[in-house]
Structures are given as C-alpha cells and as structure tokens.
CSV table of C-alpha atoms and ligand atoms in Angstrom, one decimal:
chain,number,residue,atom,x,y,z
A,143,MET,CA,121.6,146.3,-55.4
A,144,THR,CA,118.9,145.0,-53.1
A,145,SER,CA,119.4,143.7,-49.6
A,146,ALA,CA,117.3,141.5,-47.4
A,147,SER,CA,115.6,144.6,-46.0
A,148,THR,CA,114.3,146.2,-49.4
A,149,PRO,CA,110.5,146.0,-49.0
A,150,MET,CA,108.8,143.2,-50.9
A,151,ASN,CA,105.3,141.8,-51.1
A,152,ILE,CA,105.2,138.0,-50.7
A,153,PRO,CA,101.9,136.1,-50.7
A,154,LEU,CA,101.3,133.1,-48.5
A,155,VAL,CA,100.8,131.0,-51.7
A,156,ASP,CA,101.5,132.3,-55.2
A,157,LEU,CA,99.4,130.5,-57.8
A,158,LYS,CA,100.2,133.1,-60.5
A,159,ALA,CA,103.8,132.0,-60.5
A,160,GLN,CA,102.8,128.6,-61.5
A,161,MET,CA,100.4,129.8,-64.1
A,162,ALA,CA,103.1,131.9,-65.7
A,163,ALA,CA,105.4,128.9,-65.8
A,164,ILE,CA,103.1,126.3,-67.3
A,165,GLY,CA,100.0,128.3,-68.6
A,166,LEU,CA,100.6,127.3,-72.2
A,167,GLU,CA,100.7,123.6,-71.4
A,168,LEU,CA,97.4,124.0,-69.6
A,169,TYR,CA,95.9,125.7,-72.6
A,170,GLU,CA,96.8,122.5,-74.6
A,171,ALA,CA,94.9,120.4,-72.0
A,172,PHE,CA,92.0,122.8,-72.2
A,173,ASN,CA,92.0,122.6,-76.1
A,174,ARG,CA,92.1,118.8,-75.9
A,175,VAL,CA,89.0,118.6,-73.8
A,176,SER,CA,87.1,121.3,-75.5
A,177,GLY,CA,88.0,119.5,-78.9
A,178,HIS,CA,86.0,116.4,-77.9
A,179,CYS,CA,83.5,118.0,-75.4
A,180,GLY,CA,83.4,115.0,-73.1
A,181,PHE,CA,83.3,117.2,-70.1
A,182,ILE,CA,82.5,114.7,-67.4
A,183,MET,CA,84.6,111.6,-66.5
A,184,GLY,CA,85.8,109.7,-69.7
A,185,LYS,CA,89.4,109.1,-70.8
A,186,GLU,CA,90.9,112.2,-69.2
A,187,VAL,CA,89.6,111.2,-65.8
A,188,ALA,CA,90.8,107.6,-66.3
A,189,ASP,CA,94.2,108.7,-67.4
A,190,PHE,CA,94.6,111.0,-64.4
A,191,GLU,CA,93.4,108.3,-62.0
A,192,ALA,CA,96.0,105.9,-63.4
A,193,ALA,CA,98.8,108.5,-63.2
A,194,PHE,CA,98.0,109.5,-59.7
A,195,ALA,CA,97.7,105.9,-58.6
A,196,ARG,CA,101.3,105.4,-60.0
A,197,PHE,CA,102.5,108.5,-58.4
A,198,THR,CA,101.1,107.4,-55.0
A,199,ASN,CA,102.1,103.7,-55.4
A,200,ALA,CA,98.4,102.9,-54.9
A,201,GLN,CA,96.5,100.0,-56.7
A,202,ARG,CA,93.9,102.5,-57.8
A,203,CYS,CA,92.7,106.1,-57.6
A,204,VAL,CA,89.1,107.1,-58.1
A,205,GLY,CA,88.7,110.8,-59.1
A,206,VAL,CA,85.9,112.8,-57.2
A,207,ALA,CA,84.7,116.3,-57.1
A,208,SER,CA,86.6,117.5,-54.0
A,209,GLY,CA,88.7,116.4,-50.9
A,210,THR,CA,85.5,116.7,-48.9
A,211,ALA,CA,83.7,114.4,-51.4
A,212,ALA,CA,86.6,111.9,-51.0
A,213,LEU,CA,86.2,111.8,-47.3
A,214,HIS,CA,82.4,111.7,-47.4
A,215,LEU,CA,82.3,108.9,-50.0
A,216,SER,CA,85.1,106.9,-48.1
A,217,LEU,CA,83.0,106.9,-45.0
A,218,ARG,CA,80.0,105.7,-47.0
A,219,ALA,CA,81.9,103.0,-48.7
A,220,LEU,CA,82.8,101.7,-45.3
A,221,VAL,CA,79.2,101.9,-44.3
A,222,ILE,CA,79.8,104.2,-41.4
A,223,GLY,CA,76.7,106.1,-40.3
A,224,PRO,CA,74.3,106.9,-37.4
A,225,GLY,CA,75.4,105.3,-34.1
A,226,ASP,CA,79.1,105.0,-35.2
A,227,GLU,CA,81.9,107.0,-33.8
A,228,VAL,CA,84.9,108.0,-35.8
A,229,ILE,CA,88.2,109.3,-34.1
A,230,VAL,CA,89.5,112.5,-35.7
A,231,PRO,CA,91.9,115.3,-34.6
A,232,ALA,CA,90.5,118.9,-33.9
A,233,HIS,CA,93.6,120.6,-35.2
A,234,THR,CA,92.7,120.4,-39.0
A,235,PHE,CA,90.4,121.8,-41.6
A,236,MET,CA,86.7,121.5,-41.0
A,237,ALA,CA,86.0,119.0,-43.7
A,238,THR,CA,87.8,116.2,-41.8
A,239,ALA,CA,85.0,116.2,-39.1
A,240,GLU,CA,82.3,117.6,-41.4
A,241,ALA,CA,82.4,114.4,-43.5
A,242,VAL,CA,81.8,112.3,-40.4
A,243,LEU,CA,78.8,114.6,-39.5
A,244,MET,CA,77.6,114.3,-43.1
A,245,VAL,CA,77.1,110.5,-42.8
A,246,GLY,CA,75.4,111.0,-39.4
A,247,ALA,CA,78.2,109.5,-37.3
A,248,LYS,CA,79.8,111.2,-34.3
A,249,PRO,CA,83.3,112.7,-34.6
A,250,VAL,CA,85.3,111.9,-31.5
A,251,PHE,CA,88.0,114.6,-31.2
A,252,VAL,CA,91.5,113.6,-29.9
A,253,ASP,CA,94.4,115.7,-29.1
A,254,ILE,CA,97.7,116.0,-31.2
A,255,ASP,CA,101.3,115.2,-30.9
A,256,PRO,CA,102.7,118.7,-30.4
A,257,VAL,CA,105.8,118.0,-32.5
A,258,SER,CA,104.2,116.7,-35.7
A,259,TYR,CA,100.8,118.5,-35.1
A,260,CYS,CA,99.1,115.1,-36.2
A,261,ILE,CA,96.7,113.0,-34.1
A,262,SER,CA,98.3,111.4,-31.1
A,263,PRO,CA,98.0,107.6,-31.6
A,264,GLU,CA,98.1,106.9,-27.8
A,265,LEU,CA,95.2,109.3,-27.2
A,266,ALA,CA,93.3,107.8,-30.2
A,267,GLU,CA,93.5,104.4,-28.6
A,268,GLN,CA,92.2,105.7,-25.2
A,269,ALA,CA,89.2,107.2,-27.1
A,270,ILE,CA,88.1,103.9,-28.6
A,271,THR,CA,84.6,102.7,-27.5
A,272,ASP,CA,82.4,99.8,-28.6
A,273,LYS,CA,81.0,102.3,-31.1
A,274,THR,CA,84.2,103.3,-32.8
A,275,ARG,CA,84.4,102.2,-36.4
A,276,ALA,CA,87.3,104.2,-37.8
A,277,ILE,CA,90.2,106.7,-37.3
A,278,ILE,CA,90.8,109.5,-39.7
A,279,PRO,CA,94.5,110.6,-39.3
A,280,VAL,CA,95.3,113.9,-41.0
A,281,HIS,CA,98.9,114.2,-42.5
A,282,LEU,CA,98.8,117.9,-41.5
A,283,TYR,CA,100.8,120.5,-43.2
A,284,GLY,CA,102.4,117.6,-45.4
A,285,HIS,CA,103.9,115.6,-42.5
A,286,PRO,CA,102.8,112.0,-42.2
A,287,ALA,CA,100.8,111.1,-39.1
A,288,ASN,CA,102.3,108.1,-37.1
A,289,MET,CA,100.7,105.5,-39.2
A,290,THR,CA,102.9,102.7,-37.9
A,291,VAL,CA,101.2,102.9,-34.5
A,292,ILE,CA,97.8,103.9,-35.8
A,293,SER,CA,97.7,100.9,-38.1
A,294,ARG,CA,98.6,98.6,-35.3
A,295,ILE,CA,96.0,100.0,-33.0
A,296,ALA,CA,93.3,99.9,-35.8
A,297,ALA,CA,94.2,96.3,-36.5
A,298,GLU,CA,94.0,95.3,-32.8
A,299,HIS,CA,90.6,96.9,-32.4
A,300,GLY,CA,89.1,96.0,-35.8
A,301,LEU,CA,88.8,99.7,-37.0
A,302,SER,CA,89.2,101.1,-40.5
A,303,VAL,CA,91.7,103.8,-41.2
A,304,ILE,CA,90.8,106.7,-43.7
A,305,GLU,CA,93.9,108.9,-44.3
A,306,ASP,CA,93.1,112.5,-44.8
A,307,ALA,CA,96.0,113.2,-47.3
A,308,ALA,CA,94.6,116.5,-48.6
A,309,GLN,CA,97.9,118.2,-47.6
A,310,ALA,CA,100.2,115.2,-48.2
A,311,HIS,CA,100.6,114.5,-52.0
A,312,GLY,CA,104.0,112.5,-52.1
A,313,ALA,CA,104.6,112.6,-48.4
A,314,GLU,CA,106.1,109.3,-47.1
A,315,LEU,CA,106.6,107.3,-44.0
A,316,ASP,CA,109.4,104.6,-44.1
A,317,GLY,CA,109.2,104.7,-48.0
A,318,GLN,CA,105.5,104.3,-48.1
A,319,ARG,CA,103.4,107.1,-49.6
A,320,CYS,CA,100.5,108.8,-47.8
A,321,GLY,CA,97.2,107.5,-49.1
A,322,THR,CA,98.4,103.9,-49.2
A,323,MET,CA,98.9,103.1,-45.5
A,324,GLY,CA,95.1,103.0,-44.4
A,325,ASP,CA,92.0,101.5,-46.0
A,326,LEU,CA,91.4,104.5,-48.1
A,327,GLY,CA,93.4,107.7,-48.7
A,328,CYS,CA,91.6,111.0,-49.4
A,329,PHE,CA,93.3,113.7,-51.5
A,330,SER,CA,92.2,117.2,-52.3
A,331,PHE,CA,93.2,119.0,-55.5
A,332,PHE,CA,91.9,122.4,-54.4
A,333,PRO,CA,94.0,125.1,-56.2
A,334,GLY,CA,96.2,125.9,-53.3
A,335,LYS,CA,97.1,122.3,-52.5
A,336,ASN,CA,100.5,120.8,-53.5
A,337,LEU,CA,98.7,119.4,-56.6
A,338,GLY,CA,95.9,121.8,-57.4
A,339,ALA,CA,93.2,121.9,-60.2
A,340,LEU,CA,91.8,125.1,-61.6
A,341,GLY,CA,88.8,124.6,-59.5
A,342,ASP,CA,87.6,121.8,-57.1
A,343,ALA,CA,88.7,118.2,-57.4
A,344,GLY,CA,89.7,115.3,-55.2
A,345,GLY,CA,90.7,111.6,-55.3
A,346,VAL,CA,90.4,108.5,-53.2
A,347,THR,CA,93.3,106.1,-53.3
A,348,GLY,CA,93.7,102.6,-51.9
A,349,ASN,CA,94.6,98.9,-52.4
A,350,THR,CA,91.3,97.3,-51.7
A,351,PRO,CA,89.3,96.9,-54.9
A,352,ILE,CA,85.9,96.3,-53.3
A,353,LEU,CA,86.1,99.7,-51.4
A,354,LEU,CA,87.3,101.7,-54.4
A,355,ASP,CA,84.5,100.1,-56.6
A,356,ARG,CA,82.1,101.4,-54.0
A,357,VAL,CA,83.6,104.9,-54.0
A,358,ALA,CA,83.5,104.9,-57.8
A,359,ARG,CA,79.8,103.9,-57.7
A,360,LEU,CA,78.8,106.4,-55.0
A,361,ARG,CA,80.4,109.3,-56.8
A,362,ASN,CA,78.2,108.6,-59.9
A,363,HIS,CA,74.7,108.3,-58.6
A,364,GLY,CA,75.1,104.7,-57.4
A,365,ARG,CA,75.4,103.6,-61.0
A,366,SER,CA,76.6,100.1,-61.7
A,367,SER,CA,76.0,100.7,-65.5
A,368,LYS,CA,74.5,103.4,-67.7
A,369,TYR,CA,70.9,102.7,-66.8
A,370,GLU,CA,71.2,100.8,-63.5
A,371,HIS,CA,71.4,102.4,-60.1
A,372,GLU,CA,72.3,100.0,-57.3
A,373,GLU,CA,72.0,102.5,-54.3
A,374,ILE,CA,71.5,106.1,-53.5
A,375,GLY,CA,74.6,107.8,-54.7
A,376,PHE,CA,75.9,111.3,-55.3
A,377,GLY,CA,76.8,113.7,-58.0
A,378,GLU,CA,80.5,114.0,-56.9
A,379,ARG,CA,82.4,113.1,-60.1
A,380,MET,CA,85.6,114.7,-61.3
A,381,ASP,CA,85.4,116.9,-64.4
A,382,ALA,CA,87.3,115.8,-67.5
A,383,LEU,CA,88.9,119.4,-67.8
A,384,GLN,CA,90.1,119.3,-64.2
A,385,ALA,CA,91.5,115.8,-64.8
A,386,ALA,CA,93.4,117.0,-68.0
A,387,LEU,CA,94.8,120.0,-66.2
A,388,LEU,CA,95.9,117.8,-63.2
A,389,SER,CA,97.6,115.3,-65.6
A,390,THR,CA,99.7,118.1,-67.0
A,391,LYS,CA,100.5,119.5,-63.5
A,392,LEU,CA,101.3,116.0,-62.0
A,393,GLN,CA,104.3,115.8,-64.3
A,394,TYR,CA,105.9,118.6,-62.2
A,395,LEU,CA,104.9,117.5,-58.8
A,396,GLU,CA,108.1,115.8,-57.8
A,397,THR,CA,110.1,118.8,-58.8
A,398,TRP,CA,107.7,121.1,-57.0
A,399,THR,CA,108.0,119.0,-53.9
A,400,GLU,CA,111.8,119.1,-54.0
A,401,GLN,CA,111.5,122.9,-54.4
A,402,ARG,CA,109.2,123.1,-51.4
A,403,ARG,CA,111.6,121.0,-49.3
A,404,ARG,CA,114.6,123.2,-50.4
A,405,ALA,CA,112.6,126.3,-49.4
A,406,ALA,CA,111.9,124.7,-45.9
A,407,SER,CA,115.5,123.9,-45.4
A,408,LEU,CA,116.5,127.4,-46.2
A,409,TYR,CA,113.9,128.8,-43.8
A,410,ASN,CA,115.3,126.3,-41.1
A,411,GLU,CA,118.8,127.6,-41.6
A,412,LEU,CA,117.8,131.3,-41.5
A,413,LEU,CA,115.4,131.0,-38.5
A,414,ALA,CA,117.6,128.6,-36.5
A,415,ASP,CA,118.5,131.1,-33.8
A,416,THR,CA,115.3,133.0,-33.4
A,417,GLY,CA,113.7,131.0,-30.6
A,418,LEU,CA,110.8,130.1,-32.9
A,419,THR,CA,109.9,126.4,-32.9
A,420,LEU,CA,110.5,125.2,-36.4
A,421,PRO,CA,108.8,122.3,-38.2
A,422,VAL,CA,110.3,118.9,-37.5
A,423,GLU,CA,110.6,116.0,-40.0
A,424,LYS,CA,110.4,112.9,-37.8
A,425,PRO,CA,112.7,109.9,-38.6
A,426,GLY,CA,111.5,108.0,-41.6
A,427,ALA,CA,109.2,110.8,-42.6
A,428,ARG,CA,109.2,112.7,-45.9
A,429,HIS,CA,107.6,116.0,-45.3
A,430,VAL,CA,106.2,117.8,-48.4
A,431,TYR,CA,105.7,121.2,-46.8
A,432,HIS,CA,102.2,122.0,-48.0
A,433,LEU,CA,102.7,124.6,-45.2
A,434,TYR,CA,105.8,125.8,-43.4
A,435,VAL,CA,104.5,126.3,-39.9
A,436,VAL,CA,106.5,127.8,-37.0
A,437,ARG,CA,105.2,128.4,-33.5
A,438,THR,CA,105.7,131.1,-30.9
A,439,ASP,CA,103.8,132.6,-28.0
A,440,LYS,CA,104.3,136.0,-29.7
A,441,ARG,CA,102.2,134.8,-32.7
A,442,ASP,CA,99.5,137.5,-32.9
A,443,GLY,CA,102.0,140.4,-32.7
A,444,LEU,CA,104.4,138.7,-35.2
A,445,LEU,CA,101.5,138.1,-37.7
A,446,GLU,CA,100.6,141.8,-37.5
A,447,TYR,CA,104.2,142.9,-38.1
A,448,LEU,CA,104.5,140.6,-41.1
A,449,LYS,CA,101.4,141.9,-42.7
A,450,GLU,CA,102.5,145.4,-42.2
A,451,ASN,CA,105.7,144.5,-44.0
A,452,GLY,CA,104.2,142.8,-47.0
A,453,VAL,CA,104.4,139.2,-45.8
A,454,GLY,CA,101.4,137.1,-46.3
A,455,ALA,CA,101.4,134.8,-43.4
A,456,GLY,CA,98.4,132.7,-42.1
A,457,ILE,CA,97.1,130.6,-39.3
A,458,HIS,CA,96.2,127.0,-39.8
A,459,TYR,CA,94.1,126.7,-37.7
A,460,PRO,CA,93.1,129.4,-35.2
A,461,VAL,CA,89.8,127.7,-34.0
A,462,PRO,CA,90.0,124.0,-33.1
A,463,LEU,CA,87.1,122.1,-34.6
A,464,HIS,CA,85.5,121.2,-31.2
A,465,ARG,CA,85.3,124.9,-30.6
A,466,GLN,CA,83.5,125.6,-34.0
A,467,PRO,CA,79.8,126.7,-33.6
A,468,VAL,CA,78.5,123.8,-35.6
A,469,CYS,CA,80.4,121.3,-33.3
A,470,ARG,CA,79.0,123.2,-30.3
A,471,ALA,CA,75.6,122.8,-31.7
A,472,HIS,CA,76.2,119.1,-31.9
A,473,GLY,CA,77.3,119.0,-28.3
A,474,LEU,CA,80.9,118.0,-29.3
A,475,ASP,CA,82.6,120.8,-27.3
A,476,ALA,CA,82.7,119.3,-23.8
A,477,ILE,CA,86.3,118.1,-24.0
A,478,GLU,CA,89.7,119.4,-23.2
A,479,LEU,CA,92.5,119.2,-25.9
A,480,PRO,CA,95.3,121.2,-24.4
A,481,GLU,CA,97.8,120.6,-27.2
A,482,THR,CA,95.3,121.5,-29.8
A,483,GLU,CA,94.4,124.7,-28.0
A,484,ARG,CA,98.0,125.6,-27.4
A,485,ALA,CA,98.8,125.0,-31.1
A,486,ALA,CA,95.8,127.2,-32.2
A,487,GLY,CA,97.2,130.1,-30.3
A,488,GLU,CA,100.8,129.7,-31.4
A,489,VAL,CA,101.0,128.4,-34.9
A,490,LEU,CA,102.0,130.7,-37.8
A,491,SER,CA,102.3,129.7,-41.6
A,492,LEU,CA,105.0,131.5,-43.5
A,493,PRO,CA,104.9,131.9,-47.3
A,494,ILE,CA,105.8,128.7,-49.1
A,495,TYR,CA,105.3,127.5,-52.7
A,496,PRO,CA,107.6,125.8,-55.3
A,497,GLU,CA,108.5,129.0,-57.1
A,498,ILE,CA,109.5,131.0,-54.0
A,499,THR,CA,113.0,132.4,-54.4
A,500,ASP,CA,115.9,132.5,-52.0
A,501,ARG,CA,115.5,136.3,-51.9
A,502,GLN,CA,112.0,136.1,-50.9
A,503,ILE,CA,112.7,133.6,-48.1
A,504,GLU,CA,115.6,135.8,-47.0
A,505,TYR,CA,113.2,138.8,-46.8
A,506,VAL,CA,110.5,136.9,-44.9
A,507,SER,CA,113.2,135.6,-42.4
A,508,HIS,CA,114.5,139.1,-42.0
A,509,ILE,CA,111.1,140.5,-41.2
A,510,VAL,CA,110.4,137.7,-38.9
A,511,LYS,CA,113.6,138.3,-37.0
A,512,LYS,CA,112.8,142.1,-36.8
A,513,GLY,CA,109.3,141.3,-35.7
A,514,LEU,CA,110.4,139.1,-32.8
A,515,LEU,CA,112.5,142.0,-31.5
A,516,ALA,CA,109.7,144.7,-32.1
B,759,PLP,C1,91.7,121.0,-48.2
B,759,PLP,C2,91.4,120.0,-47.2
B,759,PLP,C3,90.3,119.2,-47.2
B,759,PLP,C4,89.1,119.4,-48.1
B,759,PLP,O1,89.4,119.4,-49.5
B,759,PLP,P1,88.5,120.3,-50.5
B,759,PLP,O2,89.1,119.8,-51.8
B,759,PLP,O3,88.7,121.6,-50.3
B,759,PLP,O4,87.1,119.8,-50.3
B,759,PLP,C5,90.1,118.2,-46.2
B,759,PLP,N1,91.0,118.0,-45.3
B,759,PLP,C6,92.1,118.7,-45.2
B,759,PLP,C7,93.1,118.5,-44.1
B,759,PLP,C8,92.4,119.8,-46.1
B,759,PLP,O5,93.4,120.6,-45.9
C-alpha cells in the first residue's frame, strides 16, 4: 500500500506520458509525410490549418514556424513599426514584447489584474497615447484576458487587438474561444504547450481574410505565387511533419483539456485550507490550465522544499519584462508595476498535464502542506 507520503518524482510537465499513450499514431503521421517527402507546407499544413480553425471557431488559421513568429507576423500584417506603441503586459513570456521590439515599435508595459494575472483593461486604457496602435492581451496560464472590456476600449480608440493565445488553446470567454476575439490570435505549439508539436510550430487565427492573407504571404518570403514576391517576407513556415503530428494530437485536445480541468479542481479541493491563493476561473471564463499557479509570500522556501521532495514546480515568471536586461537597454524600465512585481515574487506553478494521476496530485498537495508548515 502506498500513502500520500510515499516519496515520488513528479515533473512540472510530463511529455513522456503523452508519447507513451499516442506514440504509435505519431509514427503513422511520420510515415505518411516521409512517404511523400513534401516536407514544407502542402496538404498536411492545409489540413491542420483547417482543423485548428474549426477547433477555435475561427474563419481561418495560418500555420507558422512558432508562437513568436505568429506574434511577429501579426504585427507586420497590421503594419505596426517604428514610431508606434503597442500596449503589453510585463507578466508574461518575453516573446510577447520581443515581437513588438522586432518590428521596431515600442512595447508599453501595463500592470495586471492580480486575480486573473492578465493585463488590466483599465490601466491599458490609461496608457493609450496618440502613438498607440495595438494592445496585446495575453491569456496567461490558460485563463482568458478580459476581452469584453479590452475590445470595447480598442474600438473606442481605433486600436487593433492581437491576442497572445500561446497558453490558451480552447480557452473561452462567454462561449467564444481565445484567438477569435481580437483582430488576430497567436498560438504556440511549442512542445510543452497544451497542444504541442515535436519541435517548434505556431499558428495565427482570425476572421479577417485580408489580415490572414498578409500573414500567409509574410511567412513565405512575401510570395504571392511561386515566382512572385510582393514584399519582404520571412522564412517562418510550418513544417509538414509538425502539421501532421499536430493534426493527430488535435483529436485529443478536448479530452486533454478536460483532464487538465479535472486535475485543477482536485488541487483546488486538496489545497483549499492551506492559506495559498488558488487560481480563479472568472465568471464566463473557461480556464484550460496550461499552468496551475498558486501564490504565497513563502514562495521561495516552498519551491525549495518541493524540489527536495521530488516535485518539479516552476515560476512563471520570476523577472517581469520591464526588468529584463534587454528592456533596460531599450530604456523601458522606468515604470512601476506593483501587481506585476508582487506576482513575480509570489507565483508558483505546480505540476499539471493531462496524464497526471490523482495519486500524484495528492502527493504534490501533501508536500505543499508540509512545506508550508516547515
Ligand atoms: C510560448 C509562448 C510564446 C512563444 O511561443 P514559441 O512557440 O515558443 O515561440 C509567446 N507568448 C507566450 C505567452 C508563451 O507562453
């Protein structure tokens, strides 16, 4: 008999569990592509794009090389560049702001709503100047940003909205899926994301054909046809192999999302009386728990204790973007973002993935409780 205290090793994310479950099907996808040797774009990419557009309820999806490329090409498609400002949160992965810097525009960092950890719409509105062109809300950890208010503000001020949905495959707000509420939605299929390739891949979703046409052209050297290049583009295409693997995995995504939601609800139950601040699913939101993030002012000691006891916890993200050396070098650090700073010092990501077992969640919760008393 094992009890919740029998030592275990539990990683933050367990990709091997998924490979063990569907590895054979992935080999079939590999064999299909290696059979025809059309390794870039082609039918596999078109099929995945159609399937992911259906999944997201978007008119179209354009497959690209990564989530970062999705953000970069979306900004280019909206003709955002030098002299323009783009409002972004600082509590996110670097790529959100990096894409803005890549096109020569200025990221304007705005503080978060401390409950959802997503950008505060009110503070975003206060940051608008006559140079502002767009807002990039991030659906962080798998929880939708407050798109209702952000869309209204954007419409009032004539701004574009690019959703960073890299962590939010299948997340919803009032029945609408992330990636369809702004002008363009950017997805990452990095291996550890809720839908992950076996390498890098990304996608741009939306309902505006002219913008998606531009993204499709920009990803492929500005090509309008095989031998005609209309503009300077990029080599940011999706591989056929990744598309084939992603199409196979996409069939499981709803099930995996429900498994993540079930894991989160068991954590919520087991950690209810610990004094930890647990993740919140706001009214109308469907959280897809890319990460299960708790917060506590005892974070650093607890993280250490978890590691010593075989629990692979993580921090997303310990250094706010405006404090990153690269942003300092661009003079973007002369601002105060108190909720962002507080979150950076207190958030802790516990292991979550579709295949995580109740026993594993019980063990993690047991160690968390012990760690809080230690
Ligand atoms: C993963 C991620 C990205 C970048 O995606 P890549 O595919 O790694 O380039 C962008 N934004 C957020 C919020 C992410 O989590």
